[in-house]
XYZ file of C-alpha atoms in Angstrom:
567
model
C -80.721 49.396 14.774
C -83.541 46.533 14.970
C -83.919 44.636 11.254
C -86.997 45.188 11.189
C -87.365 43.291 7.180
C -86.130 39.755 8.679
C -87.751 39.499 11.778
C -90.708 37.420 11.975
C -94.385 38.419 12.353
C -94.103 41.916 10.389
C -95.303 42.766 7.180
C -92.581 41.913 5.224
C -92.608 38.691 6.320
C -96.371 38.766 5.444
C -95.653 39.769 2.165
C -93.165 36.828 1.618
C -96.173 34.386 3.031
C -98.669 36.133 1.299
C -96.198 34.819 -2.263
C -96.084 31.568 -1.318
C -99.772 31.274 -1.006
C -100.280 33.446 -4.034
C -97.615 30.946 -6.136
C -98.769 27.398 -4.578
C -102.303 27.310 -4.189
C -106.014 29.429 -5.020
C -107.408 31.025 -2.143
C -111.267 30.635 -0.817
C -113.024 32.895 1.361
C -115.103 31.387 4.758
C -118.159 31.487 2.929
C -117.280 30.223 -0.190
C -115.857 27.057 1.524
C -118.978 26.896 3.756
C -121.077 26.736 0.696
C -118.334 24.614 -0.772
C -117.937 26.931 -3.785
C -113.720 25.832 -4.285
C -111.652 23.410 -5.210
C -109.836 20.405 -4.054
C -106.714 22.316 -2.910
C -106.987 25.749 -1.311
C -105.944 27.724 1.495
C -108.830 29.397 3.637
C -107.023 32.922 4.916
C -108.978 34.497 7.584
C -108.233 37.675 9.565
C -109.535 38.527 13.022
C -109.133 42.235 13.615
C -108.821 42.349 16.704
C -107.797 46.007 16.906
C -106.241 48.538 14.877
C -108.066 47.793 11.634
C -105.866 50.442 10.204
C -103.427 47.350 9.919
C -106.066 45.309 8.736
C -106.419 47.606 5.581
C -102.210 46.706 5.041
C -102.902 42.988 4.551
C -106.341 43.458 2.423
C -104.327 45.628 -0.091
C -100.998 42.715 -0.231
C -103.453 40.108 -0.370
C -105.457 42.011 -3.000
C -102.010 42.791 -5.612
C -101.584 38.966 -5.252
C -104.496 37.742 -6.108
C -105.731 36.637 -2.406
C -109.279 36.715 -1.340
C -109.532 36.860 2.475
C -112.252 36.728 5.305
C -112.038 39.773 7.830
C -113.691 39.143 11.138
C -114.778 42.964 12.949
C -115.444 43.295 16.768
C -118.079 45.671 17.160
C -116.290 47.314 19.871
C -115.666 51.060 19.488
C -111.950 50.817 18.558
C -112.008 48.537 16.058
C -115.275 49.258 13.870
C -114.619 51.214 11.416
C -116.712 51.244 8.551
C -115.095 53.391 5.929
C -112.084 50.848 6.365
C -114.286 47.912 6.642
C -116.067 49.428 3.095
C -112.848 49.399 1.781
C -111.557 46.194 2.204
C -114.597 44.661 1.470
C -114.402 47.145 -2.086
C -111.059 45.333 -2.610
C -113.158 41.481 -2.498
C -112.413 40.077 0.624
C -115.475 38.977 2.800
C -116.511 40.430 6.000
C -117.655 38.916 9.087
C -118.933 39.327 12.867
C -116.445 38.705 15.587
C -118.256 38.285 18.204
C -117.671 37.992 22.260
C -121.350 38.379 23.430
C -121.562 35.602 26.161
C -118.621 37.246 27.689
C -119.510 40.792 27.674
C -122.883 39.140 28.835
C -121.057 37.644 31.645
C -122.509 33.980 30.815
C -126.084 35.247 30.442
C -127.717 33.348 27.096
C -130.441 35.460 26.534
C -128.962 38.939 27.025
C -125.771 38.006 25.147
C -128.299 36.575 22.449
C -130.157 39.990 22.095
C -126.637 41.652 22.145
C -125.379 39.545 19.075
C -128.580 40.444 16.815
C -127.955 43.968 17.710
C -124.266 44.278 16.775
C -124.815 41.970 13.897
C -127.254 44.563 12.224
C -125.180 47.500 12.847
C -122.642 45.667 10.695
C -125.273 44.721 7.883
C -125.760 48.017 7.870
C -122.240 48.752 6.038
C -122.065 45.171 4.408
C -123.260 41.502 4.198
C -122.082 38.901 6.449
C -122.985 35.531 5.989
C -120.339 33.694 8.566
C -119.163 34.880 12.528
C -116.290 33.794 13.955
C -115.994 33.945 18.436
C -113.584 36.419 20.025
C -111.529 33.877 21.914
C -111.161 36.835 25.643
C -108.835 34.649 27.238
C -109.522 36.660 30.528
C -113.117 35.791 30.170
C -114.518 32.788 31.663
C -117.004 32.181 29.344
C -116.450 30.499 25.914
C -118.309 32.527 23.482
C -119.117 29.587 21.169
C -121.422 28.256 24.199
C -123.896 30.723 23.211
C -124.405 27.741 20.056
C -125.852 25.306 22.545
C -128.530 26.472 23.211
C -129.163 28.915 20.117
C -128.688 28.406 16.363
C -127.155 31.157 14.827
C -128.556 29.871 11.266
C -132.100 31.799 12.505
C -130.012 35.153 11.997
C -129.475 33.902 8.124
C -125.458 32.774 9.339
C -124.001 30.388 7.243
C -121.920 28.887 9.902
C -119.069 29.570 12.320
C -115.508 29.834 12.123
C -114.563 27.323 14.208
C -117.846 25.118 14.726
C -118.589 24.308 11.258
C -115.621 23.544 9.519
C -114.567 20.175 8.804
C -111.539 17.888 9.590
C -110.512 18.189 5.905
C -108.948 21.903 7.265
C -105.282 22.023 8.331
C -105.335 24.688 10.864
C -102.676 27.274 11.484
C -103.325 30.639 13.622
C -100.827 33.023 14.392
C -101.946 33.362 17.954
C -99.382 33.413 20.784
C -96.746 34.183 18.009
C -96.373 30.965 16.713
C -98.036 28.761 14.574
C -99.431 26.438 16.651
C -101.658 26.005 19.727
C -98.971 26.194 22.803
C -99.864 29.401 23.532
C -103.788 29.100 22.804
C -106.618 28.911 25.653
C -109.431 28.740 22.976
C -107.821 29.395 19.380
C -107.904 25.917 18.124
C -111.044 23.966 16.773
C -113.173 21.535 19.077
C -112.941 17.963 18.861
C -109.946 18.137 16.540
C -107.376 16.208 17.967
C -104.622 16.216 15.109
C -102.945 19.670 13.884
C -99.943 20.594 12.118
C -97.615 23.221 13.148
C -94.889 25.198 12.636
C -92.754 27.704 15.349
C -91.874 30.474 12.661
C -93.656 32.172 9.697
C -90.564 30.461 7.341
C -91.647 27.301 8.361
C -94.906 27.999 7.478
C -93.878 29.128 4.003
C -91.978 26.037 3.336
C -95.331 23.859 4.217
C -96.723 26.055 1.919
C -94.213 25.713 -1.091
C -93.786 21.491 -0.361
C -97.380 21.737 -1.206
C -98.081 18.293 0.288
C -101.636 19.185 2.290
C -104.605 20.002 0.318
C -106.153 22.237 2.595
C -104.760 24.878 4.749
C -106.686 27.206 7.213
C -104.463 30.243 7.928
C -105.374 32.584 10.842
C -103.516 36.054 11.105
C -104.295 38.981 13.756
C -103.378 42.040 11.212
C -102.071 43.672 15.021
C -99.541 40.966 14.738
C -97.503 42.086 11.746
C -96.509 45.804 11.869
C -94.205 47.650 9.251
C -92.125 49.369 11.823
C -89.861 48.490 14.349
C -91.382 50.437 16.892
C -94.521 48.694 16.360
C -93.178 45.136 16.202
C -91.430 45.893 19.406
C -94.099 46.671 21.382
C -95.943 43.822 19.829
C -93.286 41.461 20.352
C -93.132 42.640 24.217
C -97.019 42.243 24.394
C -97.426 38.998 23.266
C -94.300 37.587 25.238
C -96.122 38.694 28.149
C -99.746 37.476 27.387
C -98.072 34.012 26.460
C -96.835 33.983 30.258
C -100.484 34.886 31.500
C -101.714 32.493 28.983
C -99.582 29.798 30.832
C -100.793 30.700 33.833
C -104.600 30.626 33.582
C -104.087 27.137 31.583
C -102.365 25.821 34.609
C -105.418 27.310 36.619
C -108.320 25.878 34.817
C -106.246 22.211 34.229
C -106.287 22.944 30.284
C -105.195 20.023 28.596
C -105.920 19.783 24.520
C -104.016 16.768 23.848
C -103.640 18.085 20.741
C -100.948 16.237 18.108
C -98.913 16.935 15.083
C -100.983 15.280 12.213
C -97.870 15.365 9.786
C -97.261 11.547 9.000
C -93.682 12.503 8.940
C -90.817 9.828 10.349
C -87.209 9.891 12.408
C -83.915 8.004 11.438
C -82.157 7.424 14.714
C -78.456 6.963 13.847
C -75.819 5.659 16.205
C -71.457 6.537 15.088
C -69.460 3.741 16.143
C -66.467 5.403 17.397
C -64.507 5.386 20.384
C -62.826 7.932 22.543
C -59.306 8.205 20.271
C -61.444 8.535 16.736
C -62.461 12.538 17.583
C -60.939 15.376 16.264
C -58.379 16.271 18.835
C -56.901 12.635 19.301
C -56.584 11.389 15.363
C -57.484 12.367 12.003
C -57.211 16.159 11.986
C -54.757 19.298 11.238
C -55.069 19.514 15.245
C -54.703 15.802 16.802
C -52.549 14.695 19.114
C -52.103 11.323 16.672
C -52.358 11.794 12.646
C -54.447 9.234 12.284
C -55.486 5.615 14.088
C -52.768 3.546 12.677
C -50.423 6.141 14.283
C -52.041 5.879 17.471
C -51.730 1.896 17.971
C -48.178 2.378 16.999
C -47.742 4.703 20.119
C -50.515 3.829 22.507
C -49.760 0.967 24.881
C -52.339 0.972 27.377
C -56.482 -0.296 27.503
C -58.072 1.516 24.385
C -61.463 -0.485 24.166
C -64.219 2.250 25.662
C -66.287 1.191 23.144
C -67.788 -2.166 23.562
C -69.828 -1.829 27.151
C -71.522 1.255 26.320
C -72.625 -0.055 22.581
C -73.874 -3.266 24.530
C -76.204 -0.972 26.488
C -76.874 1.350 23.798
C -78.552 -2.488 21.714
C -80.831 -2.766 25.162
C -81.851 0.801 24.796
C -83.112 0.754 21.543
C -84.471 -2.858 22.139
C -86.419 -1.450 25.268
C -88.146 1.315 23.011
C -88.631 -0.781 20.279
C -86.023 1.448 17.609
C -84.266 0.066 14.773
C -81.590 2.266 14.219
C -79.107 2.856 11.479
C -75.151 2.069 12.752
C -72.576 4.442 11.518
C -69.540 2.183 12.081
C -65.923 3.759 11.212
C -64.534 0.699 9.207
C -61.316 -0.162 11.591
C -63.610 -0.563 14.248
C -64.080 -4.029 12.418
C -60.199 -4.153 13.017
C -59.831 -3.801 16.897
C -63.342 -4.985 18.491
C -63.684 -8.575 17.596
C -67.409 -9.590 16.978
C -69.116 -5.697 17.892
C -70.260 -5.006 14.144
C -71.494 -8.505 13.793
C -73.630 -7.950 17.434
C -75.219 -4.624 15.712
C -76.319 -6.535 12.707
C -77.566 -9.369 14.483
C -80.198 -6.724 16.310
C -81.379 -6.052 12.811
C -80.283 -2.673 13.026
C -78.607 -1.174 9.385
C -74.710 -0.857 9.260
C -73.386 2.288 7.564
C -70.072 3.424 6.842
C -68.330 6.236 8.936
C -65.145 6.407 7.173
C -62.064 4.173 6.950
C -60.641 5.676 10.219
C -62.696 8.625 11.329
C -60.116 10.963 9.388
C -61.437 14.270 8.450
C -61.837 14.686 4.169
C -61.433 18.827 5.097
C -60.161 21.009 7.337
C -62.833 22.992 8.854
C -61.480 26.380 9.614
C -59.771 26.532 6.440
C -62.020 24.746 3.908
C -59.223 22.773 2.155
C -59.365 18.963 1.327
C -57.084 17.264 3.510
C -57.479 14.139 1.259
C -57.634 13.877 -2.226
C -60.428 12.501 -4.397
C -58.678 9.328 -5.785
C -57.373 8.679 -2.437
C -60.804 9.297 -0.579
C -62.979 6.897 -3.009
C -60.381 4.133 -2.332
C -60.292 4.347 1.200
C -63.953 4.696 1.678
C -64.606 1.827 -1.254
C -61.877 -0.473 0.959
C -63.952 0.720 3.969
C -67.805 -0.154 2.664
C -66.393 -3.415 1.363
C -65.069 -4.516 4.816
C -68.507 -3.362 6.256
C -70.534 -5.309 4.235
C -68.299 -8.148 4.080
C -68.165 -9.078 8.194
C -72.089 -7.687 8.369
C -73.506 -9.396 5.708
C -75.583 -6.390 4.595
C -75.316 -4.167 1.801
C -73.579 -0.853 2.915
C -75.413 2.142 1.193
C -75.261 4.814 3.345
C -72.152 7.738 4.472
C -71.676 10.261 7.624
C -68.972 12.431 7.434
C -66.103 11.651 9.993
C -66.433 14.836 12.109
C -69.329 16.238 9.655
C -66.837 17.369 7.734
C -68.535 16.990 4.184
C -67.872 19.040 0.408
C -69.996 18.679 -2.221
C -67.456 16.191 -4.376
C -67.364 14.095 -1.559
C -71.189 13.242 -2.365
C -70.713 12.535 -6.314
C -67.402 10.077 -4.792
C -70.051 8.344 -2.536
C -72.782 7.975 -5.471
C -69.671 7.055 -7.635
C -68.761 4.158 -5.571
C -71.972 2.687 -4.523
C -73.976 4.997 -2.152
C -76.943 5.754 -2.072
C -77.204 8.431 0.617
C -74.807 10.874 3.035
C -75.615 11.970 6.617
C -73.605 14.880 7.183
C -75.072 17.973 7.000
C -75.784 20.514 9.628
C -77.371 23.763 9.278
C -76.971 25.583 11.679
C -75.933 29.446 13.075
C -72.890 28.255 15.125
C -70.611 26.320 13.085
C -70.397 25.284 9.466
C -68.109 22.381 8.893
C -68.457 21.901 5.094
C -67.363 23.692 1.699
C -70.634 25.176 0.992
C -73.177 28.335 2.222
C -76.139 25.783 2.733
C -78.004 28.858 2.514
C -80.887 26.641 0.597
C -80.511 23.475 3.143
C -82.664 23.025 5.455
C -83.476 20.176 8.111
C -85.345 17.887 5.734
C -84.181 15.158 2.549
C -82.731 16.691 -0.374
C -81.412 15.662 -3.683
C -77.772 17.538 -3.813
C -76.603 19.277 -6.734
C -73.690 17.736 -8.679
C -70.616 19.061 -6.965
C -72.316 21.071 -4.289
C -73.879 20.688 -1.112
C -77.137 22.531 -2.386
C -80.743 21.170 -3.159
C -81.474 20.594 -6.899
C -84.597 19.907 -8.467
C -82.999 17.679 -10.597
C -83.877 13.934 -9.336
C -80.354 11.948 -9.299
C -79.814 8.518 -7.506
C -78.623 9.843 -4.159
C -80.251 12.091 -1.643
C -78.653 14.027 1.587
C -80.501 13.445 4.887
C -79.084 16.528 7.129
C -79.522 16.921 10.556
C -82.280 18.654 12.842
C -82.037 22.130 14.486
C -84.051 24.947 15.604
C -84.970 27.796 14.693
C -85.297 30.216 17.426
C -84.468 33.325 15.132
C -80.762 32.071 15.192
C -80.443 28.206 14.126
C -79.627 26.180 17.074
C -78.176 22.715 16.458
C -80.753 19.895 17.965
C -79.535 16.776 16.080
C -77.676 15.073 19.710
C -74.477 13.642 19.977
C -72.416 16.803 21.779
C -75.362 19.295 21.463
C -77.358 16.356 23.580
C -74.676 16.737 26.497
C -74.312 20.241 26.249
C -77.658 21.566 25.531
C -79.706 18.942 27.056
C -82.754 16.815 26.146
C -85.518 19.793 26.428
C -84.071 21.748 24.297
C -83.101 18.645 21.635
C -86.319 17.681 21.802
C -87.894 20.876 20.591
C -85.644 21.305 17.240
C -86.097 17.668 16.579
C -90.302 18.382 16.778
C -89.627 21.212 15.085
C -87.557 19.548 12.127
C -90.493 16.944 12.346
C -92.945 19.276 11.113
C -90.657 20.307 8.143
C -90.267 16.622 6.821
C -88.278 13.578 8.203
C -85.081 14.247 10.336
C -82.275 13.237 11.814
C -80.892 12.444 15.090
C -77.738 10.820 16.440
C -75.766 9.721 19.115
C -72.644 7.908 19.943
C -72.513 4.798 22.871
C -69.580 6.340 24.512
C -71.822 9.186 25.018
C -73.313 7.129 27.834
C -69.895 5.230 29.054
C -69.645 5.983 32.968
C -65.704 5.454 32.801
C -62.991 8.392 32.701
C -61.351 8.266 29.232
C -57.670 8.867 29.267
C -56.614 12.463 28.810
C -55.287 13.144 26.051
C -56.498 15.533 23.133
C -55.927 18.837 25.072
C -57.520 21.445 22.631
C -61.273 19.714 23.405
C -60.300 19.541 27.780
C -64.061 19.717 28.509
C -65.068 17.837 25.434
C -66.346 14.449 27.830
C -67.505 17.086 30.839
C -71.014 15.352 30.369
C -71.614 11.865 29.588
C -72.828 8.660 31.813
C -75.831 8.664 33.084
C -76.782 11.786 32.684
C -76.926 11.519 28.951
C -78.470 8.245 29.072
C -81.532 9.937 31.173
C -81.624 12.257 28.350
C -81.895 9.883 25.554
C -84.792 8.173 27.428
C -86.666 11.330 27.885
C -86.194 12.327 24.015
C -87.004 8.655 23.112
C -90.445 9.052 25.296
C -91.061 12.113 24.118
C -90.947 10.969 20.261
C -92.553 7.857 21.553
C -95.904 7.972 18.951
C -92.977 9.495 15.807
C -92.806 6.418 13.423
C -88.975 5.301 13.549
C -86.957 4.309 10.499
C -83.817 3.092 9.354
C -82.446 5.126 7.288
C -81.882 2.495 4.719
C -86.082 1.979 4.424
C -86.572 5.977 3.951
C -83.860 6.237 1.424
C -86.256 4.332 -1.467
C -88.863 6.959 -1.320
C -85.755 9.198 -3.247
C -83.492 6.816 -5.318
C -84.610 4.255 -7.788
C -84.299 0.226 -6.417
């Protein structure tokens, strides 16, 4: 039985948007912002209805019990105008406009498509004023009806102004067209000459933009056809627009559409880098499953070339010379031990140096959820550790990743305890959970952690959590790199990390031995396909996300963590 309450693009999801707006900022209708009649913050909700206007009179009555005042934009066509609903959602205070697709229907003839327009537009003065029109985009058509403005002025039919054409780059435009929220999927939904937009894939995205409350000005577009209360109705819609989107793609490709649209958000990435080698993961040392209990055990024992480290870090320097990145260096501390001179190299680069544990010895046991090392012994170790860091660096060590990601909420008042500022261990996502705590609140952007717990507070404190990106594709798909960049690829990476972008800084990370073209030795047998992918495969990867995210402002993680914690 289809869920039809937590899918996205039905009304209950409406109704849960419809809140946020309600909660977080007033609401202006197209003319009242035209006329600028509203305040400094406001969101601008418009409808185009499309068809079924019986769904249009759902959203009028939400938006009405909360308090939202909306613009309605009618075709004319037979189907859609009906003016006993129109009457009533006008009744309930939302404004009504033309939708109009003249120049198509018109097939590109100005002065018949004119005479159309002043016809239409007086059968709907008829029910109702309308002081503002808004184009019916007809992605089959041709024609653009917004054209018809070049050569006519729509002000001689006593029109305020258009939807799109006289609105001004103080808007942050959203429309729900192509079932996202953004303009992948749009021929004509987006508004001329703007080059800068902000986005979001899912309708929870959107409602987080909404509740971090950091733009002034939001333009929301929503087809009413688009969010259905059954799940008969969503199915069909979701099997519709799946299938547009691929002629959308098509007839883009055709007529060499190219928007060069951008994300506006001013938001930044922190690419990390662990300093581990092949022995420090899971199934060699440091775990309730390794091969070794921990390093010291395994240089006891292991008598043959261990150093798969050094080559690939030397490359992994040129790399993020080459694009210009200064990167934050999560160094387990006994690298210091066994690699004469490779921390010092790092911090030479200018690059920050970070602590990854004393050993790369996991703090919990995954599967289980209990503490494989005790607090006392953990803050010691990991003191010893950011000591020895800072000591052979010269830098002061303030930040923490998880050895494994394995991370509990005391582990983050130990770190703040001790010295750190921030952790860089959390990963939300709907295939694996490797700490002590739901993360049901988490998501992929800077938090302040509650005292003993993994979730967000309000409450400002001295240390702040930077978890990792994903996205969210109806499940939660980890898209931070390290493994997930060798097993899931760069194209897929690269859309959670844009994703995660729009919903505040992020995270990504990879390790040098990632890109080592040598066969590690073979031991660890519960991971056997664990090193399937590296070399240069993954190294062609990280240059395609790294020219992908070539215009994302870069950061150390050490620079973004005094926009949280006091100096």
């Amino acid at each position: 039985m289809l869920d039809i309450k937590n899918r996205d693009f039905t009304s209950h999801k409406f109704v849960r948007l419809c809140e946020a707006i309600s909660i977080n900022y007033p609401t202006v209708t197209m003319t009242e912002y035209m006329e600028k009649q509203h305040p400094d913050r406001f969101v601008l909700m418009r409808h185009d209805v499309d068809r079924i206007p019986e769904r249009a009179l759902v959203t009028a009555k939400i938006e009405q019990e909360l308090g939202i005042r909306a613009t309605y934009y009618f075709r004319t066509i037979k189907s859609t105008f009906e003016p006993e609903i129109i009457c009533q959602i006008k009744d309930m205070g939302h404004e009504i406009g033309y939708h109009y697709e003249t120049l198509s229907d018109a097939d590109g003839d100005h002065e018949k498509a004119l005479d159309m327009f002043q016809s239409n537009l007086e059968k709907l003065r008829k029910i109702c004023e309308v002081k503002t029109i808004c184009m019916h985009g007809q992605p089959l058509s041709k024609y653009d009806n917004r054209e018809l403005w070049k050569t006519h002025d729509f002000r001689d039919f006593g029109i305020t102004g258009e939807a799109y054409l006289s609105i001004g780059s103080d808007l942050n435009y959203l429309s729900d067209t192509g079932r996202t929220w953004g303009y992948k999927n749009s021929i004509r939904d987006y508004i001329p000459g703007k080059k800068d937009q902000v986005f979001a894939d899912t309708t929870d995205e959107l409602i987080k933009l909404i509740e971090r409350r950091e733009l002034n000005n939001l333009y929301i577009l929503t087809h009413p056809e688009r969010w259905p209360s059954s799940a008969l109705g969503w199915s069909l819609y979701y099997f519709t627009d799946h299938s547009v989107n691929f002629g959308k793609k098509i007839l883009m490709r055709s007529r060499g559409k190219n928007l060069s649209i951008h994300s506006r958000n001013n938001n930044c990435l922190s690419i990390t880098v662990d300093i581990e080698d092949w022995y420090h993961i899971p199934s060699v040392c440091g775990s309730s499953f390794s091969t070794y209990k921990n390093v010291s055990e395994f240089f006891e024992k292991w008598n043959k070339r261990y150093d798969y480290l050094s080559e690939p870090t030397k490359r992994t320097l040129d790399l993020l010379d080459e694009f210009k990145i200064t990167a934050t260096f999560f160094v387990v501390a006994d690298v210091a031990e066994h690699y004469s001179g490779l921390i010092e190299s790092i911090s030479e680069r200018g690059h920050e140096i970070a602590c990854h544990g004393a050993d790369h010895t996991c703090v919990l046991d995954t599967k289980t959820k209990e503490p494989l090392i005790g607090v006392e012994e953990f803050e010691a170790t990991t003191l010893k550790a950011k000591k020895l860091l800072e000591r052979i660096s010269g830098q002061e060590v303030v930040g923490y990743r998880a050895p494994n990601g394995a991370v509990t909420g005391w582990m983050l008042d130990s770190l703040e305890k001790i010295g750190f500022k921030y952790d860089s261990s959390v990963s939300v996502n709907s295939l694996y959970n490797k700490s002590d705590s739901s993360l049901r609140d988490v998501s992929s952007f800077p938090y302040y952690p509650a005292s003993g717990s993994l979730e967000p507070t309000r409450k400002k404190r001295n240390f702040v959590e930077f978890p990792w990106a994903y996205y969210d594709m109806g499940i939660k798909i980890p898209t931070y790199g390290g493994p997930t960049l060798r097993f899931l690829g760069s194209r897929l990476i690269f859309k959670g990390l844009r994703q995660s972008l729009n919903r505040g800084h992020t995270i990504f990370y990879f390790h040098p031995i990632d890109i080592s073209q040598e066969k590690f030795p073979s031991i660890g047998h519960r991971r056997p396909f664990y090193w399937t992918i590296k070399g240069k495969i993954v190294e062609e990867r990280l240059r395609y996300v790294f020219n992908k995210l070539e215009n994302i402002k870069k950061v150390p993680l050490r620079n973004q963590v005094g926009s949280y914690c006091e100096a």
